[in-house]
Amino acid sequence: MALPNTQTRYLFFTGKGGVGKTSLSCASGLALAEAGKKVLIVSTDPASNLDEVLGVGLSQTPTAIPGAAGLFALNIDPEASAQAYRERMVAPYRGILPVAAIQSMEEQFSGACTVEIAAFDEFSKLLGDPAATAGFDHVIFDTAPTGHTLRLLTLPTAWNEFIDSSTGGASCLGPLAGLEKQKALYAATVARLANPAETTVILVSRPETASLREAERTRGELSELGVVNLHLAINGLFKTTGSSDDIANAMARRARTALDAMPEGLASLPATTIPFLPRGTVGLDALGLMAHPEAALTGALPGQPETTDLPPGLASLIDDIAQAGHGVIMTMGKGGVGKTTVAAAIALALAQRGGKVVLSTTDPAAHVAATIDGVVPGLTVTRIDPEREVTEYTQDVLEKAGKSLDAGGRAMLEEDLRSPCTEEIAVFRAFARTVDAGKDGFVVLDTAPTGHTILLLDAAEAYHREVMRTQGDMPEAVRQLLPRLRDKSYTHVVIVTLPEATPVHEAERLQADLARAGIATYAWVINQSLLASGTTDPLLCQRGAYEIPFIRHVADTLGQRTALIPWLAEAPVGQHGLEQLVRQEHLLI
């Protein structure tokens, strides 16, 4: 069976968006149910597609899955939990503090960290209350808590005292302010996670370098916390032998290269490999194929799917942007969708059209930027170093907010500053120092700030103006940037996604978050489409057909402008590779 070991009662599936953890958790649950076990699958992902994968509407109570005796599932909504918690925390201050201060408080409780804490709160209720899951042999959690959340919740510090004394910096500790009574429950939950007799954590990854890097980071964080019963699941490994199809051969070759370079710590884990499944993993029949993938290759395979009426390639979108003559282009999207590559391709093409362009990236490897640096007239590449920016920002916050704290409070603040929120704020400040050049040319920003970050900074500025009667510590460049980001004639937001369920759903949520911040989306880019690749490989043609509803949803519903980029046999690295990314529109026929 091509599924991970599922001997323990509790199973946690974790991994970056789009790796297939929901499908794999459901397939594992289905296999256990077919073996006679009673299984509960739980998802706390705000963008969960558990309902779609299992083919039934779910609620916050266990629902029996039709056609799978013994299998139940529930969808916890951490967004709703976070909203309820936010209101409990803010309500006592309405009518007492200024409106600007209330808005600042609400935004502090509106980000990913609040949702993450709310999700963990729901995990804890199910893990800590034996009666809640007493009737099940196995409980499977889709989307496990991050190592940052676990460290934060188990620090031996008086949270309320610390939060009362914390006055500066981007904080994700606000969600913890009212959870003092939960500390014992949380500590017990973490202990259960670390008990190898009770719990297995499955790290799900694609056979791709970025995905494996994320899995290794998670492995290290969990190991530091004593969570060592880990299992690696490589999902979607494509193999081919003797194929004449360039796309098929390139895909197999890239997977082998990524797996050969797997980090040592990850390579030492027990591992399971799930083969590439061409028809998606929605519905019980498709989930059954994850346990028995050999069945996916039986029967007649269809030919190439219909590829008419698809969105155009990237070139026409760049032509539209170039007409403005100047401004900011921000590529946004979840990790692994190719937004760094798309940003580099847009920057290169704008420069080749005669524009003055600055490409700024936060990619730690900076491999795309390095291949075009100094080669193209009119293009300047600057790399924002997140590590350096975080160090400077952390020192600034510790000097201002940490000087009056005791040892415990300072430890809590230091942990808070290791959160993803801190890097987002620090990098945002660096972006602000770059974006002014958009007045005289183009600035292409890779890995742009989220809507939450923008609102958080905007609310903080309003708070300082109203309560402290000062402009506060916000840099002038940041203050000037906020209205520019909301100016549709100046800023073009490009959301990058893949033609798959999870990346599209998460990007849809990102677009709503940006709208909440007053920022309109200019265009969507659907990357790495096998449908548009021109492949003739039977399995890859089936995957191309699977992409169609997601491409149509983006083009017809979500995006005013949509560009479709094919999966290319040549990796889009270096000037030639990036030029191919823009030019490849003729594979659609």
mmCIF file of C-alpha atoms in Angstrom, residues 331-332 334 336-346 359-364 366-369 444-447 496 527 572 578 581:
data_model
loop_
_atom_site.group_PDB
_atom_site.id
_atom_site.type_symbol
_atom_site.label_atom_id
_atom_site.label_comp_id
_atom_site.label_asym_id
_atom_site.label_seq_id
_atom_site.Cartn_x
_atom_site.Cartn_y
_atom_site.Cartn_z
ATOM 1 C CA THR A 331 3.612 39.338 -7.481
ATOM 2 C CA MET A 332 1.762 37.612 -4.670
ATOM 3 C CA LYS A 334 1.568 31.063 -1.662
ATOM 4 C CA GLY A 336 5.825 27.120 -4.434
ATOM 5 C CA VAL A 337 3.578 28.632 -7.110
ATOM 6 C CA GLY A 338 6.443 30.343 -8.951
ATOM 7 C CA LYS A 339 5.869 33.997 -8.082
ATOM 8 C CA THR A 340 9.630 34.725 -7.965
ATOM 9 C CA THR A 341 10.037 33.382 -11.493
ATOM 10 C CA VAL A 342 7.004 35.298 -12.741
ATOM 11 C CA ALA A 343 8.330 38.519 -11.178
ATOM 12 C CA ALA A 344 11.709 38.050 -12.865
ATOM 13 C CA ALA A 345 10.072 37.308 -16.220
ATOM 14 C CA ILE A 346 7.901 40.452 -16.008
ATOM 15 C CA LEU A 359 13.499 43.983 -9.623
ATOM 16 C CA SER A 360 13.566 43.437 -5.886
ATOM 17 C CA THR A 361 13.358 39.938 -4.485
ATOM 18 C CA THR A 362 13.438 38.307 -1.067
ATOM 19 C CA ASP A 363 14.315 34.894 -2.467
ATOM 20 C CA PRO A 364 17.101 33.669 -0.117
ATOM 21 C CA ALA A 366 18.249 34.709 -5.396
ATOM 22 C CA HIS A 367 18.986 32.266 -8.229
ATOM 23 C CA VAL A 368 16.668 33.918 -10.738
ATOM 24 C CA ALA A 369 17.890 37.422 -9.937
ATOM 25 C CA VAL A 444 8.748 44.722 -9.622
ATOM 26 C CA LEU A 445 8.408 43.351 -6.095
ATOM 27 C CA ASP A 446 8.541 39.618 -5.490
ATOM 28 C CA THR A 447 6.945 38.175 -2.340
ATOM 29 C CA VAL A 496 0.188 33.819 -9.045
ATOM 30 C CA ASN A 527 1.520 28.953 -13.734
ATOM 31 C CA PRO A 572 12.585 29.037 -16.530
ATOM 32 C CA LEU A 578 12.612 33.646 -18.606
ATOM 33 C CA LEU A 581 8.203 31.843 -20.133
#
